[in-house]
């Protein structure tokens, strides 16, 4: 199949933005859908690249666009198919970059599903293979019939994978998530730790095939065959298609579960006081959660600016599925779009039930969080874990804490992934990190006053003196030594600071006010 064949498919309604005859006759070897800024390691020569352009923003200019297109050219990509839905159109900067690097650029209108393009490529390839001489084997007819029946009956992924490969002697094969979690494996496949699974997907010794769906990166699946000689490529693509149908069914089912979880979270969030009564317990039952605690609430956000709710929901669900024992949980969106989960956790043995709210040790996600961003390191994932709620009526407290911890994580590390526990917020800086930026700015301005004037050299000097004085625990002598000043000069400057701020630095509470204001900068 060639690039121009996609343009001739009227059902796809694609629009060529740039590309000449030689580029349009390039052979297509496969499809990769990505929104990574640098997708180099996931591309293979001859693939067409589908991108929703989530990575692109007008503020970052031509340089970022050039890097992306240069990566496609270096990998030997056949063409770039860019979605118009995110930005309303394909940016001119991308057209220019594709012209510079010699990559055919095709616009995908919002009404054309990426899945339809993927199907068009692989169905055409399978049709071409079926007309070739023997040696390009596919699934036997009886296996296809059995897999179709299993799909209709709602069989799980493990059953589908086992039956699809049984006629080949069940070679070692894994169905993996992008975060290295094993969804299913054949009986001959050894267990893979998540970190090792990620390594194999990144640098496969066998063969890795992504199962394409319209899900987020956190919901994606990968078929990993340890020995590439044990199954022909066409057969693997057919198995991947069966597993894609299974995954799409699971995603549809999960959408319903997320609606029920959103209703539960909305009930918790809307209450002026702790929600109680039959409505809360009915919402818990609808989410398949037990009516007795303890619970914890987790909040998550993906990306530095803006809110990517779908990705955050996928990330949070995937994180919780990594936990041993698979605790019951419900993941949904809060009314403001923040992703959150109510998780039924194991009560701490050393804590009586009535005091378990003080123990936030139930959820152990610290080891999981790095796995979620191992393959998307440039997309920050932030999370906040609330304290333990011993009863349903105390869920609102855990939700409030989770939101605050999430805000602290985003404030502490806006450009890298971070997970914050309520239990870890034991210092004033950690507490202040969760305060909204506008509140921090207002407190800073009201408390430090004229000392915040960066255009006034004398005020900058006083501010530096205050920082040094507080850092040395109010010691005149050590402050003078650190600043290379006479002690009398330090006394004079502190008096000026007290006059300008209205604070008395001999009082502990006033020192704390000024210290907190400095931490809000």
XYZ file of C-alpha atoms in Angstrom:
521
model
C 0.000 0.000 0.000
C 1.215 3.513 -0.835
C 0.581 6.921 0.729
C -1.504 7.990 -2.275
C -3.852 5.026 -1.680
C -4.951 6.638 1.582
C -5.721 9.878 -0.243
C -7.814 7.996 -2.803
C -9.949 6.434 -0.037
C -12.961 8.775 -0.100
C -14.321 7.347 3.151
C -11.360 8.835 5.017
C -11.741 12.329 3.510
C -8.034 13.145 3.892
C -6.488 16.333 2.472
C -2.939 16.525 1.119
C -1.209 19.655 2.449
C 2.243 19.011 1.042
C 3.964 16.215 -0.864
C 5.157 15.431 -4.372
C 4.809 12.352 -6.567
C 7.829 10.480 -5.214
C 6.700 10.871 -1.606
C 3.129 9.790 -2.381
C 4.276 6.519 -3.950
C 6.223 5.444 -0.879
C 5.343 1.973 0.435
C 3.587 1.950 3.828
C 4.953 -0.634 6.271
C 2.643 0.162 9.186
C 1.070 2.865 11.344
C 2.189 4.558 14.561
C -0.057 6.939 16.485
C 1.858 9.281 18.773
C 1.730 12.667 20.456
C 5.241 12.538 21.868
C 7.478 15.518 21.095
C 10.285 13.110 20.141
C 8.839 9.806 18.881
C 12.114 8.573 17.313
C 12.532 5.374 19.303
C 8.984 4.195 18.573
C 9.114 4.621 14.791
C 10.123 2.205 12.081
C 10.992 2.941 8.480
C 8.040 3.168 6.117
C 5.389 3.850 8.768
C 2.832 6.605 8.476
C 2.585 8.641 11.665
C -0.770 9.703 13.117
C -0.622 12.678 15.480
C -3.366 14.690 17.140
C -0.798 17.516 17.587
C -1.378 17.672 21.333
C 2.371 18.287 21.679
C 2.225 21.475 19.540
C 1.578 24.984 20.820
C 2.016 28.331 19.042
C 4.119 29.752 21.888
C 6.978 27.315 21.333
C 7.530 28.300 17.711
C 9.202 26.665 14.805
C 12.059 25.019 16.698
C 9.878 22.437 18.460
C 8.010 21.702 15.225
C 11.286 21.184 13.339
C 12.510 18.724 15.977
C 9.361 16.645 15.651
C 9.413 16.494 11.850
C 13.185 15.915 11.777
C 12.641 12.876 14.015
C 10.130 11.480 11.505
C 12.533 12.046 8.628
C 15.423 10.422 10.517
C 13.311 7.356 11.242
C 12.248 7.044 7.588
C 8.561 7.741 8.141
C 6.447 7.511 4.978
C 4.139 10.436 5.827
C 2.660 12.497 8.665
C -1.133 12.439 9.089
C -1.989 15.393 11.342
C -5.348 15.725 13.085
C -7.199 19.032 12.806
C -9.390 18.557 15.878
C -6.977 19.868 18.559
C -6.159 23.216 16.923
C -8.940 23.537 14.354
C -6.448 23.266 11.511
C -2.941 22.009 10.797
C -0.485 24.778 11.770
C 1.430 26.444 8.950
C 4.638 25.885 10.930
C 4.131 22.144 10.507
C 3.583 22.511 6.754
C 6.823 24.468 6.471
C 8.757 21.910 8.501
C 7.469 18.994 6.405
C 8.453 20.810 3.216
C 11.949 21.419 4.646
C 12.504 17.819 5.736
C 10.768 16.122 2.807
C 7.866 14.476 4.668
C 4.448 14.224 3.023
C 1.834 15.967 5.198
C -1.840 14.975 5.176
C -4.626 16.655 7.184
C -7.098 14.426 9.046
C -10.478 16.164 9.555
C -12.163 15.957 12.986
C -14.860 13.590 11.697
C -12.316 10.967 10.580
C -11.425 8.505 13.321
C -7.759 7.526 13.623
C -8.897 3.931 14.019
C -10.468 4.056 10.551
C -7.114 5.029 9.041
C -5.304 2.256 10.907
C -7.873 -0.279 9.737
C -7.575 0.958 6.154
C -3.810 0.386 6.185
C -3.775 -3.027 7.794
C -6.801 -4.404 5.974
C -5.200 -3.399 2.671
C -1.915 -4.994 3.725
C -3.603 -8.212 4.774
C -5.441 -8.280 1.463
C -2.147 -7.905 -0.391
C -0.568 -10.667 1.694
C -3.424 -13.078 1.093
C -2.802 -12.846 -2.660
C 0.881 -13.677 -2.314
C 2.390 -17.162 -2.611
C 2.393 -19.521 0.377
C 4.624 -18.626 3.308
C 2.538 -15.647 4.426
C 0.279 -17.540 6.801
C -2.739 -16.133 8.638
C -5.020 -17.448 11.349
C -6.707 -20.715 10.371
C -10.418 -20.392 9.714
C -11.393 -22.521 12.714
C -9.284 -20.286 15.010
C -10.910 -17.149 13.598
C -14.363 -18.597 14.238
C -13.413 -19.554 17.782
C -11.957 -16.111 18.540
C -15.063 -14.431 17.150
C -17.229 -16.595 19.394
C -15.047 -15.845 22.408
C -15.238 -12.119 21.720
C -19.024 -12.229 21.569
C -19.189 -14.182 24.822
C -17.043 -11.621 26.642
C -13.930 -13.746 27.118
C -10.979 -12.103 28.844
C -7.706 -11.146 27.145
C -5.807 -14.125 28.573
C -8.238 -16.597 26.986
C -8.119 -14.824 23.630
C -4.317 -14.739 23.604
C -4.029 -18.417 24.548
C -6.532 -19.637 21.939
C -5.059 -17.429 19.203
C -1.621 -19.010 19.611
C -2.589 -22.555 20.625
C -2.261 -23.961 17.088
C 1.377 -22.762 17.039
C 2.219 -24.582 20.267
C 1.480 -21.518 22.426
C 4.777 -19.624 22.057
C 5.916 -17.232 24.768
C 3.876 -14.056 24.334
C 2.807 -11.172 26.573
C 0.041 -8.613 26.323
C 1.505 -5.549 28.048
C 0.461 -2.011 28.871
C 2.744 0.896 28.013
C 3.686 1.052 31.711
C 4.926 -2.540 31.736
C 1.943 -4.164 33.436
C 1.164 -7.672 32.195
C -2.473 -7.891 31.131
C -2.143 -11.487 29.909
C 0.564 -13.995 28.993
C 0.726 -17.465 27.556
C 1.628 -20.393 29.804
C 5.117 -20.585 28.310
C 5.883 -16.887 28.863
C 7.913 -16.056 31.993
C 6.703 -13.384 34.420
C 8.005 -9.926 33.544
C 8.530 -7.190 36.116
C 7.116 -3.857 34.865
C 10.536 -2.222 34.508
C 11.837 -5.166 32.470
C 8.696 -5.165 30.326
C 9.192 -1.463 29.527
C 12.796 -2.179 28.581
C 11.686 -4.922 26.194
C 9.066 -2.705 24.594
C 11.654 0.012 24.112
C 14.454 -2.241 22.857
C 12.697 -5.485 21.921
C 14.761 -8.637 21.581
C 11.649 -10.249 20.099
C 8.894 -8.405 18.276
C 6.545 -5.776 19.705
C 3.284 -4.759 18.043
C 1.158 -1.908 19.361
C -2.565 -2.615 19.494
C -4.163 0.499 18.067
C -7.282 1.970 19.641
C -8.540 5.487 20.280
C -7.435 5.270 23.899
C -4.820 7.448 25.602
C -1.179 6.394 25.897
C -1.887 5.058 29.391
C -4.620 2.749 28.038
C -2.597 1.367 25.130
C -1.668 -2.315 24.783
C 1.336 -4.024 23.181
C 1.650 -7.581 21.920
C 5.166 -8.835 22.702
C 6.385 -12.107 21.169
C 9.698 -13.312 22.601
C 10.814 -15.148 19.449
C 9.832 -13.352 16.208
C 10.255 -16.567 14.225
C 7.458 -18.364 16.083
C 4.599 -16.503 14.378
C 4.361 -14.800 10.949
C 3.703 -11.027 10.938
C 0.297 -11.284 9.273
C -0.931 -13.638 11.972
C 0.271 -11.280 14.701
C -1.578 -8.384 13.083
C -4.770 -10.450 13.013
C -4.343 -11.353 16.677
C -3.700 -7.687 17.462
C -6.948 -6.794 15.695
C -8.878 -9.287 17.841
C -7.271 -7.871 20.984
C -8.045 -4.334 19.777
C -11.731 -5.241 19.593
C -11.508 -6.648 23.114
C -9.782 -3.473 24.316
C -12.387 -1.223 22.700
C -15.147 -3.193 24.424
C -13.308 -2.760 27.742
C -12.938 0.980 27.117
C -16.687 1.289 26.452
C -17.440 -0.570 29.668
C -14.976 1.601 31.561
C -16.651 4.744 30.225
C -19.837 3.698 31.991
C -17.907 2.961 35.180
C -16.276 6.387 35.011
C -19.671 8.065 34.715
C -20.774 6.298 37.891
C -17.515 7.271 39.601
C -18.015 10.894 38.515
C -21.460 10.839 40.133
C -19.929 9.517 43.362
C -17.166 12.137 43.328
C -19.659 14.885 42.524
C -21.754 13.842 45.520
C -18.714 13.950 47.788
C -17.491 17.251 46.336
C -20.822 19.098 46.370
C -21.579 18.543 50.034
C -21.148 21.620 52.224
C -20.384 19.196 55.042
C -19.425 15.534 55.073
C -22.011 13.685 52.910
C -24.009 11.058 54.704
C -27.002 8.834 54.296
C -28.363 6.460 51.716
C -27.385 8.505 48.629
C -23.660 8.171 49.347
C -23.877 4.471 50.047
C -25.960 3.895 46.934
C -23.296 5.705 44.874
C -20.594 3.492 46.425
C -22.572 0.363 45.557
C -23.072 1.588 41.987
C -19.272 1.793 41.707
C -18.864 -1.746 43.107
C -17.227 -0.339 46.242
C -18.016 -1.722 49.712
C -20.035 0.473 52.026
C -17.513 0.161 54.829
C -14.092 1.841 54.852
C -11.342 2.616 55.046
C -10.919 4.516 51.783
C -8.420 6.925 50.295
C -8.884 9.479 47.538
C -6.224 10.092 44.894
C -6.221 13.040 42.474
C -4.144 13.272 39.283
C -3.363 15.704 36.479
C -1.415 15.284 33.226
C 0.545 18.069 31.547
C 2.027 21.287 32.792
C -0.528 23.763 31.435
C -4.203 23.125 30.906
C -6.065 19.983 31.849
C -5.903 16.692 29.972
C -8.695 14.885 31.778
C -8.850 11.762 29.593
C -5.110 11.137 29.937
C -5.235 11.732 33.700
C -8.121 9.262 34.065
C -6.159 6.663 32.103
C -2.993 7.282 34.116
C -4.799 7.002 37.438
C -6.594 3.789 36.466
C -3.349 2.249 35.223
C -1.497 3.246 38.399
C -4.073 1.583 40.643
C -4.042 -1.598 38.549
C -0.340 -1.944 39.303
C -1.053 -2.300 43.024
C -0.728 -5.800 44.523
C -4.024 -7.340 45.516
C -5.905 -5.123 43.017
C -7.906 -3.046 45.538
C -11.402 -1.988 44.548
C -11.483 1.540 43.140
C -13.619 3.945 41.136
C -11.973 6.505 38.824
C -13.846 9.490 37.440
C -13.681 13.222 36.786
C -14.572 15.806 39.383
C -16.869 18.661 38.300
C -13.817 20.859 37.617
C -12.269 18.203 35.339
C -9.671 16.897 37.778
C -9.245 13.119 37.665
C -9.774 11.406 41.008
C -10.263 7.926 42.430
C -11.923 6.528 45.523
C -9.952 3.474 46.610
C -10.922 0.862 49.190
C -7.694 0.271 51.117
C -6.611 -2.183 53.780
C -6.962 -0.766 57.265
C -3.620 -0.357 59.081
C -3.337 -3.223 61.566
C -1.766 -1.106 64.281
C -4.484 1.561 64.081
C -7.989 1.138 65.463
C -10.711 1.901 62.910
C -11.885 5.056 64.652
C -8.418 6.657 64.429
C -7.402 5.364 61.021
C -8.048 8.777 59.413
C -4.585 9.840 60.567
C -2.850 7.036 58.676
C -2.233 7.746 55.004
C -0.083 4.678 54.468
C -2.631 2.461 52.714
C -1.798 3.396 49.106
C 1.780 2.729 48.029
C 2.084 4.394 44.628
C 5.621 5.786 44.898
C 7.123 2.849 43.008
C 4.385 2.936 40.365
C 4.563 6.633 39.464
C 7.911 6.437 37.589
C 6.548 3.567 35.464
C 3.707 5.751 34.210
C 6.068 8.268 32.660
C 8.877 5.921 31.588
C 7.773 6.159 27.946
C 6.428 9.736 28.100
C 9.126 11.488 30.176
C 8.342 14.949 28.783
C 4.703 14.841 29.865
C 4.524 15.562 33.603
C 2.097 13.494 35.645
C 1.178 14.913 39.038
C -0.672 13.143 41.812
C -1.935 13.808 45.310
C -2.998 11.210 47.897
C -5.439 12.120 50.644
C -5.555 10.674 54.126
C -7.487 7.591 55.118
C -11.258 7.927 55.564
C -12.485 5.360 58.044
C -16.125 5.734 56.982
C -17.961 6.920 53.839
C -19.007 10.093 55.652
C -15.356 11.167 55.895
C -14.543 10.811 52.208
C -14.866 14.541 51.642
C -11.952 15.161 53.992
C -9.762 12.748 52.024
C -10.850 14.383 48.745
C -9.942 17.842 50.045
C -6.544 16.561 51.160
C -5.907 14.834 47.819
C -6.684 18.037 45.918
C -4.349 20.015 48.131
C -1.579 17.438 47.778
C -2.044 17.518 43.978
C -1.714 21.304 43.973
C 1.461 20.956 46.065
C 2.907 18.443 43.593
C 2.211 20.712 40.614
C 3.670 23.726 42.411
C 6.798 21.873 43.542
C 7.571 20.329 40.143
C 5.587 21.939 37.288
C 7.747 20.376 34.538
C 8.394 16.896 35.943
C 6.234 14.138 37.372
C 5.598 14.297 41.095
C 3.446 12.429 43.631
C 2.655 14.032 46.990
C 1.156 12.326 50.042
C -0.781 14.209 52.661
C 1.384 12.390 55.206
C 4.501 14.046 53.720
C 3.218 17.581 54.160
C 4.928 18.062 57.511
C 6.814 21.316 56.874
C 5.705 24.867 56.223
C 7.166 24.932 52.680
C 5.335 21.691 51.859
C 2.105 23.144 53.219
C 2.507 26.399 51.298
C 3.187 24.536 48.046
C -0.474 23.563 47.848
C -1.794 27.097 48.307
C -3.210 28.520 45.029
C -0.839 30.871 43.207
C -3.131 33.880 43.448
C -3.453 33.432 47.223
C 0.322 33.064 47.580
C 0.886 36.221 45.515
C -1.588 38.218 47.572
C -0.052 37.054 50.857
C 3.444 37.855 49.575
C 2.470 41.371 48.495
C 0.568 42.211 51.684
C 3.219 40.803 54.024
C 6.458 42.019 52.437
C 5.024 45.186 50.904
C 7.694 47.447 49.425
C 10.367 44.760 49.826
C 8.968 43.043 46.739
C 9.890 45.965 44.471
C 12.569 44.397 42.245
C 13.261 47.751 40.585
C 14.505 49.308 43.829
C 18.086 48.256 44.657
C 17.765 49.247 48.322
C 14.634 47.117 48.734
C 16.403 44.152 47.112
C 19.231 44.609 49.626
C 16.803 44.631 52.549
C 15.056 41.529 51.229
C 18.387 39.691 50.966
C 19.226 40.762 54.512
C 15.886 39.426 55.770
C 16.452 36.077 54.050
C 19.922 35.783 55.554
C 18.741 36.843 59.021
C 15.974 34.237 59.090
C 18.272 31.563 57.607
C 20.636 32.135 60.560
C 17.819 31.847 63.110
C 17.825 35.558 63.956
C 21.484 35.694 64.965
C 22.881 39.204 64.489
C 26.499 38.047 64.566
C 26.092 35.166 62.086
C 24.025 37.361 59.761
C 26.708 40.068 59.823
C 29.394 37.477 59.119
C 27.453 35.959 56.212
C 26.827 39.383 54.667
C 30.324 40.707 55.466
C 28.790 43.621 57.364
C 29.196 45.243 60.747
C 26.572 44.115 63.286
C 25.326 47.701 63.616
C 24.551 47.741 59.880
C 22.500 44.561 60.273
C 20.608 46.187 63.200
C 19.835 49.199 61.056
C 18.579 47.120 58.132
C 16.366 44.938 60.350
C 14.836 48.082 61.855
C 14.064 49.311 58.321
C 12.470 45.958 57.475
C 10.317 46.146 60.617
C 9.211 49.650 59.693
C 8.330 48.732 56.099
C 6.497 45.501 56.962
C 4.929 46.430 60.294
C 6.421 43.262 61.830
C 8.474 42.934 65.031
C 11.300 40.472 64.368
C 11.779 39.839 68.068
C 8.432 37.987 68.005
C 8.271 34.396 66.780
C 4.866 34.756 65.095
C 6.049 37.791 63.100
C 9.201 35.946 62.053
C 7.013 33.084 60.829
C 4.848 35.509 58.862
C 7.833 36.872 57.010
C 9.383 33.439 56.526
C 6.107 32.147 55.033
C 5.924 35.160 52.724
C 9.460 34.484 51.476
C 8.492 30.866 50.752
C 5.566 32.105 48.641
C 7.833 33.740 46.071
